[in-house]
Short mmCIF file of C-alpha atoms in Angstrom, two decimals:
data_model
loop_
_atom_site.label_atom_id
_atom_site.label_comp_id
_atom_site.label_asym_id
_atom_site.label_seq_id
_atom_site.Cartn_x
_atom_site.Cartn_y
_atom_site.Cartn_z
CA UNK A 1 94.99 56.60 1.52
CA UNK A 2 97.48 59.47 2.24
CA UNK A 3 97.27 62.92 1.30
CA UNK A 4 100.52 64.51 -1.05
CA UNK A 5 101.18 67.11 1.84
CA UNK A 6 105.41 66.82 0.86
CA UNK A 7 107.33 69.80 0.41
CA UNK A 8 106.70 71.37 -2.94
CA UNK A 9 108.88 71.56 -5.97
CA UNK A 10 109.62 75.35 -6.05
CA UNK A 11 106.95 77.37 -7.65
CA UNK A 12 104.70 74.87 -6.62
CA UNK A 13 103.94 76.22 -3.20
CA UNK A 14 103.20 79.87 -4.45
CA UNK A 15 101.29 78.65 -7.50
CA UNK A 16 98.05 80.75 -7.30
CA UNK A 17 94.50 79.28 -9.41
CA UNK A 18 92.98 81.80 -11.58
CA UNK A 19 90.02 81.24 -10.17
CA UNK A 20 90.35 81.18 -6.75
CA UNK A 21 86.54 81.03 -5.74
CA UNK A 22 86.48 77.86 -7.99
CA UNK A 23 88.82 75.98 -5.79
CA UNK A 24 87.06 77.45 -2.67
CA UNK A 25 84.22 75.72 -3.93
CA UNK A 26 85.46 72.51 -4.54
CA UNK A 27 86.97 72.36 -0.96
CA UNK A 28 83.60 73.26 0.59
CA UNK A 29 81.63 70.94 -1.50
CA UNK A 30 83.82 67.86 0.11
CA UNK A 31 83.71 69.67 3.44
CA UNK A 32 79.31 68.48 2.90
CA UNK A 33 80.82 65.33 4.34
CA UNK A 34 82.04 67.11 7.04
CA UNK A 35 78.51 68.75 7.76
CA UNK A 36 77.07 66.00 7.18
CA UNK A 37 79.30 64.59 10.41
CA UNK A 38 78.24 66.60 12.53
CA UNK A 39 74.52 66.67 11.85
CA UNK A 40 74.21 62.98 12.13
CA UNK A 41 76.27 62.73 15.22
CA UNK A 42 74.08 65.51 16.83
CA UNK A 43 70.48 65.16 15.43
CA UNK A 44 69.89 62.19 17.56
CA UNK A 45 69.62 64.64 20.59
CA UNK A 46 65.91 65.60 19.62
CA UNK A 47 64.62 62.16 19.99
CA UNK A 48 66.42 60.96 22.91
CA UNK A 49 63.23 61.06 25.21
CA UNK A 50 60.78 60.11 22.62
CA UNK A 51 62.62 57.38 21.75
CA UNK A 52 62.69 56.30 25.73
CA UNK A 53 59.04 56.82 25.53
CA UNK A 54 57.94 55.19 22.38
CA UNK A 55 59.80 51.61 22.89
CA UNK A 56 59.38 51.93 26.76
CA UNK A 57 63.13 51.06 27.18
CA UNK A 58 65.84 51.97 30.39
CA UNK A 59 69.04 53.61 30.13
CA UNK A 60 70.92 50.81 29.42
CA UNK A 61 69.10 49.82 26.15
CA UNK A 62 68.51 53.31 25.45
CA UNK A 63 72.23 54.26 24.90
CA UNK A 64 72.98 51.24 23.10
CA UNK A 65 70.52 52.39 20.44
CA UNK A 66 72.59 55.86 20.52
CA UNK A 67 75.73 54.95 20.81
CA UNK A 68 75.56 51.69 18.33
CA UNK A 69 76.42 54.26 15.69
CA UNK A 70 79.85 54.87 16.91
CA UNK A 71 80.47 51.38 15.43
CA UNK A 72 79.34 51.83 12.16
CA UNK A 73 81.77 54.91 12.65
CA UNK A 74 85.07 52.88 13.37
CA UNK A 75 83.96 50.43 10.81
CA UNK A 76 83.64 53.16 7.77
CA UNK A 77 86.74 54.97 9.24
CA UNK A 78 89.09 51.63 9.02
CA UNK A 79 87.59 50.95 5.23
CA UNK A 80 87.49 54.54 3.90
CA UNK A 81 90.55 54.96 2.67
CA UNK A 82 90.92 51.20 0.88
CA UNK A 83 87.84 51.76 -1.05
CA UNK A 84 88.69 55.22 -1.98
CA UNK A 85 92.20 53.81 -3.01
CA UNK A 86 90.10 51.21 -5.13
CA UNK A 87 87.58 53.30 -7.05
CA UNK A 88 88.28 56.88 -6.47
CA UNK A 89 87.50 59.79 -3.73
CA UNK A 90 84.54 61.07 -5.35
CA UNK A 91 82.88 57.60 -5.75
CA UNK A 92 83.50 57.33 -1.54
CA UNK A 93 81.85 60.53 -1.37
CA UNK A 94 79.01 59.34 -3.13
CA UNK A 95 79.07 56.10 -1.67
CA UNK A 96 78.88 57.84 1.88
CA UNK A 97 75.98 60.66 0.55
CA UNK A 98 74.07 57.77 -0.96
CA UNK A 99 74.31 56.03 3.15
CA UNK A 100 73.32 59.43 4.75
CA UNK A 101 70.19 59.12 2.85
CA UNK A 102 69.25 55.26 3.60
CA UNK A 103 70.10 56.01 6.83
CA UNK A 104 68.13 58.89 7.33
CA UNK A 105 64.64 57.56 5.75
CA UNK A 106 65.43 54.04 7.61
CA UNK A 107 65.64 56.04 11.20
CA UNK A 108 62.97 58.08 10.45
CA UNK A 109 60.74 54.83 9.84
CA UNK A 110 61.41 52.40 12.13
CA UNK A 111 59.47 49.39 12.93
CA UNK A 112 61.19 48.28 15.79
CA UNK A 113 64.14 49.23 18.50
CA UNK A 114 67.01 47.10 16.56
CA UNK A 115 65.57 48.01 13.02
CA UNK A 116 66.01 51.96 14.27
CA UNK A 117 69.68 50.41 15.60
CA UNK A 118 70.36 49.16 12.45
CA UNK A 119 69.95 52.23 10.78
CA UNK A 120 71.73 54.25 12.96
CA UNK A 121 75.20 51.80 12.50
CA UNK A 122 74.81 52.82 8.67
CA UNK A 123 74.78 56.47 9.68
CA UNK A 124 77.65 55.65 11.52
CA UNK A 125 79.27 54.23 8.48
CA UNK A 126 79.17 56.86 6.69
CA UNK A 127 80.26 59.18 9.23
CA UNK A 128 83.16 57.14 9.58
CA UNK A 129 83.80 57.19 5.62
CA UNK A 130 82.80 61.20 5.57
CA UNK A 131 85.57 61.67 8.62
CA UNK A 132 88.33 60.04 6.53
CA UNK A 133 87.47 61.07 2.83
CA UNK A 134 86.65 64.89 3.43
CA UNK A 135 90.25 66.07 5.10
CA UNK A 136 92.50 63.62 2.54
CA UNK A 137 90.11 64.99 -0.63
CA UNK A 138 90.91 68.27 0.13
CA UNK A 139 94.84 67.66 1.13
CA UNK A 140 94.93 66.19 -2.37
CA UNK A 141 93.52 68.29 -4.56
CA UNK A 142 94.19 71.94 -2.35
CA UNK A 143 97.15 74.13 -4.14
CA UNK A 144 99.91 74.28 -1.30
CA UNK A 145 99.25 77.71 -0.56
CA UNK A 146 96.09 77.61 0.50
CA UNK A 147 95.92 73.83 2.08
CA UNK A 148 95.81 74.54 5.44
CA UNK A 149 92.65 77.09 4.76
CA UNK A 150 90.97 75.14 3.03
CA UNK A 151 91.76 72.15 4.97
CA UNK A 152 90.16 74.12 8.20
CA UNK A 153 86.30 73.47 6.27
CA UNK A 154 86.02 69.99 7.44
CA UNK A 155 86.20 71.16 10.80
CA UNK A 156 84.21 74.47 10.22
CA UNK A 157 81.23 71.97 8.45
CA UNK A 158 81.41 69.95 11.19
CA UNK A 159 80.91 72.21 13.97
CA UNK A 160 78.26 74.28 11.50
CA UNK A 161 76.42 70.60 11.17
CA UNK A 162 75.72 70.15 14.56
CA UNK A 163 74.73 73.78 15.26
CA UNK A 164 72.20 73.12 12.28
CA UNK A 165 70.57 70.09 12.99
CA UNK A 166 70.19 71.64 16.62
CA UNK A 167 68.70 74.57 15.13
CA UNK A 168 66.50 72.42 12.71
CA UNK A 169 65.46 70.00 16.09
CA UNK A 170 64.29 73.18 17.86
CA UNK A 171 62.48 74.53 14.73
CA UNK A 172 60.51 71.16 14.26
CA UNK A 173 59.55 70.67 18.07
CA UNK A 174 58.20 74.01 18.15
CA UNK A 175 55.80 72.93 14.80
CA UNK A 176 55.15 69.94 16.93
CA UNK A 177 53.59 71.94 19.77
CA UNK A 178 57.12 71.29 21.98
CA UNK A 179 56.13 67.63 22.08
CA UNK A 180 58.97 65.42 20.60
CA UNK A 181 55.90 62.58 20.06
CA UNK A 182 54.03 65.46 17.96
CA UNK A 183 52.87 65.25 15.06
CA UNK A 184 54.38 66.70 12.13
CA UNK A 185 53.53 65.67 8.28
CA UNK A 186 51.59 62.19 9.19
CA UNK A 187 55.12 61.22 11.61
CA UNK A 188 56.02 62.12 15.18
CA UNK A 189 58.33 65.09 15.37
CA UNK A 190 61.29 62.86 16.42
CA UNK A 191 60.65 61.09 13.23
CA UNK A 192 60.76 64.29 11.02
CA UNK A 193 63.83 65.29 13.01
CA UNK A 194 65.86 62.04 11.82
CA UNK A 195 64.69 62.04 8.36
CA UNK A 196 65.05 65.69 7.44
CA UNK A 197 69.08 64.69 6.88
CA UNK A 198 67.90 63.33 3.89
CA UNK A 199 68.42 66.96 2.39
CA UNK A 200 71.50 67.36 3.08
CA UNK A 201 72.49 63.87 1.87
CA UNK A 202 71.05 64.28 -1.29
CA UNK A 203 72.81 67.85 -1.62
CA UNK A 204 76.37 65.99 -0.59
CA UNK A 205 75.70 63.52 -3.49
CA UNK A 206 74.69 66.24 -5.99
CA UNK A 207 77.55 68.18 -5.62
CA UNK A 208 80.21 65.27 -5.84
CA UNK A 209 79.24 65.29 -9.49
CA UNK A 210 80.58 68.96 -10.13
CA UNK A 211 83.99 68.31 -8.59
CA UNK A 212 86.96 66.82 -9.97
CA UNK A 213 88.51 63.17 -9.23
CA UNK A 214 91.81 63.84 -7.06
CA UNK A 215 95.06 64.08 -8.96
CA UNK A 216 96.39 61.60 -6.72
CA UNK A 217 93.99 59.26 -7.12
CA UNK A 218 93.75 60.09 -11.14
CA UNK A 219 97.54 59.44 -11.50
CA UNK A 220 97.65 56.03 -9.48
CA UNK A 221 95.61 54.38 -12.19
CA UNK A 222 97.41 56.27 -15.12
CA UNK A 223 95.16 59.10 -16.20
CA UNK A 224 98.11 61.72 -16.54
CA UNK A 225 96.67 63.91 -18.80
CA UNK A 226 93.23 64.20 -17.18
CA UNK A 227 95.55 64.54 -13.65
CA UNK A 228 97.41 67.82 -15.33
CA UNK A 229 94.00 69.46 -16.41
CA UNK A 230 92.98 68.85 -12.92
CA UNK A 231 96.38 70.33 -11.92
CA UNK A 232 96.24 73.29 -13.94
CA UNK A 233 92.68 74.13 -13.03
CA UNK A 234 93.36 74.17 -9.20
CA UNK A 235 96.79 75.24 -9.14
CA UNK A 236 96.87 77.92 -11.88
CA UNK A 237 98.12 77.57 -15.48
CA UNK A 238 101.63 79.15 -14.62
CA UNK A 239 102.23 76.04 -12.20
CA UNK A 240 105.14 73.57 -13.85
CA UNK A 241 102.74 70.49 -14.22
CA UNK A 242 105.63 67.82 -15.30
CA UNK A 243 107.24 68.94 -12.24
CA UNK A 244 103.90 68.79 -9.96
CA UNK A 245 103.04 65.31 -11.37
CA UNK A 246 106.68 63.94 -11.00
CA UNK A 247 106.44 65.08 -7.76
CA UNK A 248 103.42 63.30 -7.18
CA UNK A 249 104.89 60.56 -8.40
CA UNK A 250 108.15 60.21 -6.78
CA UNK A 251 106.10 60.62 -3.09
CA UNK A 252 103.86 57.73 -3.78
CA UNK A 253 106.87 55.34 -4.71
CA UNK A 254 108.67 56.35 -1.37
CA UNK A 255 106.01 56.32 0.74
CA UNK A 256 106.67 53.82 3.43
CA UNK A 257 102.89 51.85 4.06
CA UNK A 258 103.40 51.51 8.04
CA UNK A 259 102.03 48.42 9.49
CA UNK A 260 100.70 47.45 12.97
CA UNK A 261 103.99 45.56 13.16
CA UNK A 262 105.87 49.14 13.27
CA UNK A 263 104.16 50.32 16.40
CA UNK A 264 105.42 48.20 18.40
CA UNK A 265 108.66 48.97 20.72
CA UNK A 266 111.02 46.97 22.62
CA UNK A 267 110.29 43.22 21.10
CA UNK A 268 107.17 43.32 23.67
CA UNK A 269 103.28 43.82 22.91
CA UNK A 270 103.62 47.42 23.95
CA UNK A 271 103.12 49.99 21.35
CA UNK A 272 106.38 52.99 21.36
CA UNK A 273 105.69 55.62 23.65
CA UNK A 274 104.58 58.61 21.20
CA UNK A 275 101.71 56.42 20.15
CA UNK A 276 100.83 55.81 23.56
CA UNK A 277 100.85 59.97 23.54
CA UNK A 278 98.54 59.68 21.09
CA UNK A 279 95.75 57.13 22.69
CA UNK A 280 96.34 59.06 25.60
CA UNK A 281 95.11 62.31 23.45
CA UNK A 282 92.16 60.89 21.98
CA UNK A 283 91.10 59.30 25.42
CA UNK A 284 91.31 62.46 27.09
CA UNK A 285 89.56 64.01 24.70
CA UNK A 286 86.58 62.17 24.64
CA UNK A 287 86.67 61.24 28.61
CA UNK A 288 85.63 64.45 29.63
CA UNK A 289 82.28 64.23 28.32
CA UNK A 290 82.27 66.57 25.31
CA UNK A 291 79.53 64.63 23.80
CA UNK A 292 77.12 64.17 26.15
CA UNK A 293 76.68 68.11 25.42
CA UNK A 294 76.09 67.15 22.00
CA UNK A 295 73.58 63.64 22.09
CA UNK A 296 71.89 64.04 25.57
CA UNK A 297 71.73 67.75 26.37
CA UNK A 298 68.16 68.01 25.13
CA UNK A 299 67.34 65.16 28.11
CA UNK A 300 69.96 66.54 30.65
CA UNK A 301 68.30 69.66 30.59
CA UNK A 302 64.67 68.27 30.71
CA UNK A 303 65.96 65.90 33.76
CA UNK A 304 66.54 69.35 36.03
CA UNK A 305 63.83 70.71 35.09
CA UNK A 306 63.76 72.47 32.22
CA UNK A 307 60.59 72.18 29.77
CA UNK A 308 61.31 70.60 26.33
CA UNK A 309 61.32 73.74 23.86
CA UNK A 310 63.63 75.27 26.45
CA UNK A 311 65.92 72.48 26.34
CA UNK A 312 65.78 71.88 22.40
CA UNK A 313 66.99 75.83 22.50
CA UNK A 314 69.66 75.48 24.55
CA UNK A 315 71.06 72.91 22.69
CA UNK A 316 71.20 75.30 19.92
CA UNK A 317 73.35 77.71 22.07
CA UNK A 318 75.65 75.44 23.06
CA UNK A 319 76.10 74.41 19.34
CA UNK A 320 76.17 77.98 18.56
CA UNK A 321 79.02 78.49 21.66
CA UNK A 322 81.20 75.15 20.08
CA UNK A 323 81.85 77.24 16.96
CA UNK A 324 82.66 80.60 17.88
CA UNK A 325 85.66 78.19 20.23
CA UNK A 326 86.66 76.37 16.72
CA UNK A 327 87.03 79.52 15.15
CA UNK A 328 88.87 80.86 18.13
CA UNK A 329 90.96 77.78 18.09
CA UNK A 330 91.45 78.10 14.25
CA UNK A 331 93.01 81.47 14.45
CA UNK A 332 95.41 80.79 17.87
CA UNK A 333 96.69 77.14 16.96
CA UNK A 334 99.77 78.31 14.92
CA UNK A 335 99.85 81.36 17.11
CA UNK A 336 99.99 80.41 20.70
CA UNK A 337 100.52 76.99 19.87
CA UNK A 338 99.00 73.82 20.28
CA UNK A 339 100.75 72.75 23.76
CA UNK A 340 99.49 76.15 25.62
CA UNK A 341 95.93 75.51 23.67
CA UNK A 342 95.16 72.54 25.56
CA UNK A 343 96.20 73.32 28.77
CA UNK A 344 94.57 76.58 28.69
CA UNK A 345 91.43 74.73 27.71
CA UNK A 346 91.74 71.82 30.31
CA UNK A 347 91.53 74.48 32.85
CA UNK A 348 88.48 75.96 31.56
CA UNK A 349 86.81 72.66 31.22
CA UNK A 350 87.77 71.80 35.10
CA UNK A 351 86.10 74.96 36.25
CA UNK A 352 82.86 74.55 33.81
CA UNK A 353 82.56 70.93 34.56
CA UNK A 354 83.12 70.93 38.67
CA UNK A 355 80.55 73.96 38.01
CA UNK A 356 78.10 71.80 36.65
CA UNK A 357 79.01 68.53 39.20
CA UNK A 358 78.28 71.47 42.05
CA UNK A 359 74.95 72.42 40.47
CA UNK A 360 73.55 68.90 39.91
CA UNK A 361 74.35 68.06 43.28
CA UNK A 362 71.33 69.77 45.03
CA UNK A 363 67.96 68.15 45.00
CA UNK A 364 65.05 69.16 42.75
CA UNK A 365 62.79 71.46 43.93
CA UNK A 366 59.08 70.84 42.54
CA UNK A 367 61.04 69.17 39.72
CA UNK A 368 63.65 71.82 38.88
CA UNK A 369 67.08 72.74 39.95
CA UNK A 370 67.44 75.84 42.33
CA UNK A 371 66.87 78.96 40.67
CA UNK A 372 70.25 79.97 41.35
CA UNK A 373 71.85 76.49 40.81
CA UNK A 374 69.80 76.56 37.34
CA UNK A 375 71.59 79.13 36.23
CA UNK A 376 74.91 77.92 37.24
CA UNK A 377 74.53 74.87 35.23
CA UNK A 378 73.76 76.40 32.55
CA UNK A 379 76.30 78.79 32.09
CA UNK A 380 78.63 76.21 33.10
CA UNK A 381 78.08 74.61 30.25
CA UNK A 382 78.51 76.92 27.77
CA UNK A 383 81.96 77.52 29.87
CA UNK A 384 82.57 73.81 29.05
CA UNK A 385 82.28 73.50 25.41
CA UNK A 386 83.55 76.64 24.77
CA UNK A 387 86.90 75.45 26.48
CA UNK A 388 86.87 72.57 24.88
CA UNK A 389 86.48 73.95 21.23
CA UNK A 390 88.93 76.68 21.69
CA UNK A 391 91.51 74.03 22.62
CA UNK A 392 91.18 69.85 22.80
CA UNK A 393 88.19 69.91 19.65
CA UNK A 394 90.94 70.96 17.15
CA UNK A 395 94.33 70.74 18.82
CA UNK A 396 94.25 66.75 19.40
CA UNK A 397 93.53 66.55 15.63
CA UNK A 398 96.33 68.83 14.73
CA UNK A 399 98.35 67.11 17.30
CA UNK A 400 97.76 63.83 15.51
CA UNK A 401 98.52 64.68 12.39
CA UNK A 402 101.70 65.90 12.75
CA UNK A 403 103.55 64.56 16.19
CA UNK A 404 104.04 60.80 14.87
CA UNK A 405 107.53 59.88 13.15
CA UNK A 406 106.84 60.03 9.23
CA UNK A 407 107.92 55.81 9.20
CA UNK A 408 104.77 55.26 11.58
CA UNK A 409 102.48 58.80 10.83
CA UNK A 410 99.15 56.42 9.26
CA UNK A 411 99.40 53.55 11.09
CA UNK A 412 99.53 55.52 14.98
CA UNK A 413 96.95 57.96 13.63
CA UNK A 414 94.98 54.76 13.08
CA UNK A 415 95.40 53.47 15.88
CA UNK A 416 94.60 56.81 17.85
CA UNK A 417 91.34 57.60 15.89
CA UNK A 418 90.29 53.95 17.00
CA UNK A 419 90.92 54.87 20.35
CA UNK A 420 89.01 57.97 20.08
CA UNK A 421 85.91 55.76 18.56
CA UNK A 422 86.37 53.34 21.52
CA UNK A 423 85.92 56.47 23.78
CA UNK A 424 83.50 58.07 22.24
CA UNK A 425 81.33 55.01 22.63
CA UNK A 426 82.36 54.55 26.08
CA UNK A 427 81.07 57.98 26.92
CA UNK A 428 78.06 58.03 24.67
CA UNK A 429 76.81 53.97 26.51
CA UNK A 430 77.33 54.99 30.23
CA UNK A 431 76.23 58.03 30.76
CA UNK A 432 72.09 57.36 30.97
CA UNK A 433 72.90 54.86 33.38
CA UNK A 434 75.74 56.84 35.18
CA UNK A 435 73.50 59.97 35.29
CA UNK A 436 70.18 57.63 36.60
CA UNK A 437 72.75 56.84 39.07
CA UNK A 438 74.32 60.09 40.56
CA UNK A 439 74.19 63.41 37.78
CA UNK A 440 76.49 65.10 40.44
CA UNK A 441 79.02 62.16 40.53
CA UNK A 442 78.87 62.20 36.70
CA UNK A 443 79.89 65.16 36.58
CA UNK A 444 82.80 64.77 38.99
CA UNK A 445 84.06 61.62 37.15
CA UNK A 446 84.42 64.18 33.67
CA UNK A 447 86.24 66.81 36.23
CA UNK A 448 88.56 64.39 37.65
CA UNK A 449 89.76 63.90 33.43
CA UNK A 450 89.62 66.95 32.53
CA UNK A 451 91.87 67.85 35.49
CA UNK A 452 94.13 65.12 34.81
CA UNK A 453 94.97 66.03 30.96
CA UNK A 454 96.79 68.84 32.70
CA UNK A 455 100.12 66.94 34.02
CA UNK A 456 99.22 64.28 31.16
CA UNK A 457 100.12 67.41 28.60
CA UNK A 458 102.83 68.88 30.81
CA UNK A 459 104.75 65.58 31.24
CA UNK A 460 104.01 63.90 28.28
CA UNK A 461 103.15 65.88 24.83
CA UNK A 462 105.63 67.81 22.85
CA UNK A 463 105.19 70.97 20.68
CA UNK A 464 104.52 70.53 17.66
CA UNK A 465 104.01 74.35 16.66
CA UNK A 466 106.61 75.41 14.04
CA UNK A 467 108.74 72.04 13.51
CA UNK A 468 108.38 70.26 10.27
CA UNK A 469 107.12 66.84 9.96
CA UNK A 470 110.46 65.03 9.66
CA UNK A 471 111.64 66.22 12.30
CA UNK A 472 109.01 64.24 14.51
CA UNK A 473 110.32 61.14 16.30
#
């Protein structure tokens, strides 16, 4: 599934809706998929400890049973776009809502360690699905002059989903008497925690039903007319819709479908260099430990010290500190560009993160950090994710999308996202065991990354700012 992001016919591009708030909506109702992302990726934080406590498992199992999601999310993220091809974007949406939901009662009442696994990989699933169908939905159906707005809501949602179910964790362990094992409507509070994405889900699903099918979609199995009322309603009524539709048209007869076979360079199993750019950015991107802020600060915190409500709360902040970064990001990305972006924020996250390495390093004292080192720590951390939102959170997506040849473009993004899953997962397993190891050493391991994505960026990644897409190679 591609998106119809080719240069407009003229008067295409500065066709304006008459009802601009109506498109606005439909863009944010398929960015729920987006919010939906982030929530389920991040609720999991609240019941880190009581699921440790409950099944009486180590580190090692314990991650698994976090990170086992992050398969389900690779899984939905290679099918997404052939079943959306198949039966439609909104029926994927609804698909992935009507997965949120299962997923949501099923981790909320499990019987056993792999039944609350299980659950989790069909979360996963449709995160992966959510991840794929949200930014092509919007590409599709978006009039060109406002696509790269409105294309900015999947990240927004995303960001605004994990700051929510952080805000909804803390709300819920305080009812519970700051006890994740609390109880809370006949469950434990970790329980209520999981299952209370079932709102959202069901809201995601509801709203599919009041937006339109995607033009793209609508025209590939011959509904023309209902494709121009679409068209018209999103585009405005002066837009030339025989023009927009033959445009349509012509772009999905020419589009080359790139294969696995086209990645590879020189005769020999190595992929070209540029998508070897492109692992590189997705590894470096997750290697530096950007979501261990986002499933285990709730038990880093509560490891050094700090007492469970406190913890739950400063989850929340961090959340709070990853979006104002997006938004920072958001505006500076076409500014500054996305080359000076990411080193600016490597740098940040070097400081933040040796910051944090330094802190962890000194022994507890009555069970807590050093009043002074406590601090540090904590501050660093907010230095961290803010440096990575403002930069690496957005500009290795944007990076993606645009610096692969147009011959190769879905195929290496693909291939990078994968690699980005792989890492994510790599992350999200070791660190209960690396941190039950050395917390300090951790830390030092995400440094040394961070540190090297500098000369990684400087040697090896091109600007992308201001070029068009053809011109990529």
């Amino acid at each position: 599934m591609t998106s119809t992001a080719q240069a407009p016919q003229p008067g295409a591009g500065t066709a304006h809706p008459e009802h601009l708030g109506h498109v606005i909506f439909i863009a944010a109702a398929a960015a729920m998929g987006g919010f939906l992302f982030g929530y389920d990726s991040s609720v999991i934080n609240g019941a880190v400890e009581a699921i440790r406590d409950r099944y009486d498992v180590g580190p090692a199992a314990l991650a698994q049973v976090i990170a086992i999601a992050l398969i389900g999310c690779a899984i939905g993220a290679a099918t997404a776009g052939r079943i959306a091809d198949r039966i439609g974007r909104i029926r994927c949406m609804q698909i992935a809502s009507l997965l949120f939901a299962i997923s949501a009662v099923g981790s909320a009442l499990p019987f056993a360690l792999w039944d609350l696994a299980f659950w989790r990989i069909v979360g996963g699933f449709a995160i992966g699905m959510a991840s794929v169908i949200g930014p092509a939905y919007i590409a599709e159906v978006a009039p060109a002059a406002y696509r790269g707005r409105l294309g900015s809501f999947q990240q927004a949602a995303i960001v605004i989903g994990i700051a929510i179910s952080q805000l909804v964790n803390w709300g819920l362990l305080n009812a519970a008497g700051g006890n994740q094992r609390g109880q809370l409507m006949g469950l434990e509070a970790w329980q209520v925690m999981l299952g209370v994405m079932v709102i959202p889900a069901v809201l995601y699903g509801m709203l599919s039903f009041a937006i339109p099918e995607s033009p793209r979609f609508l025209l590939s199995v011959g509904k023309r007319e209902r494709a121009k009322e679409i068209l018209a309603e999103v585009e405005g009524k002066g837009a030339d819709l025989d023009a927009r539709v033959a445009e349509i048209e012509h772009a999905m007869r020419s589009e080359h479908k790139s294969t696995f076979k086209d990645l590879l360079g020189g005769g020999g199993f190595f992929f070209k260099p540029i998508v070897w750019v492109g692992i590189g950015l997705s590894v470096f991107q997750q290697f530096v430990g950007i979501n261990v802020a986002f499933y285990y600060s709730s038990t880093l915190w509560q490891s050094v010290g700090v007492d469970p409500t406190q913890s739950f709360f400063y989850s929340f902040t961090t959340s709070i500190i990853n979006i104002v970064g997006t938004v920072i990001a958001m505006i500076f990305v076409d500014r500054v560009g996305r080359k000076p972006l990411a080193l600016i924020g490597s740098a940040g996250m070097v400081v933040g993160l040796a910051l944090e390495a330094w802190a962890f390093s000194y022994d507890l004292v009555d069970g807590k950090l050093p009043a002074t080192q406590g601090w540090v720590a904590l501050v660093a951390a907010h230095v961290f994710v803010l440096f990575f939102a403002l930069s690496w959170g957005v500009v290795v997506w944007v990076f993606l999308g645009e610096m692969f040849p147009n011959r190769i473009r879905a195929a290496a993004l693909g291939v990078a996202a994968s690699a980005q899953w792989i890492a994510n997962w790599a992350i999200t397993a070791s660190f209960p065991s690396l941190a039950s190891w050395n917390l300090s050493g951790t830390y030092i391991i995400y440094t040394v990354f961070a540190a090297l994505s500098i000369p990684f960026v400087l040697k090896f990644v091109k600007e992308t700012k201001g070029k068009a897409l053809e011109e990529m190679g």
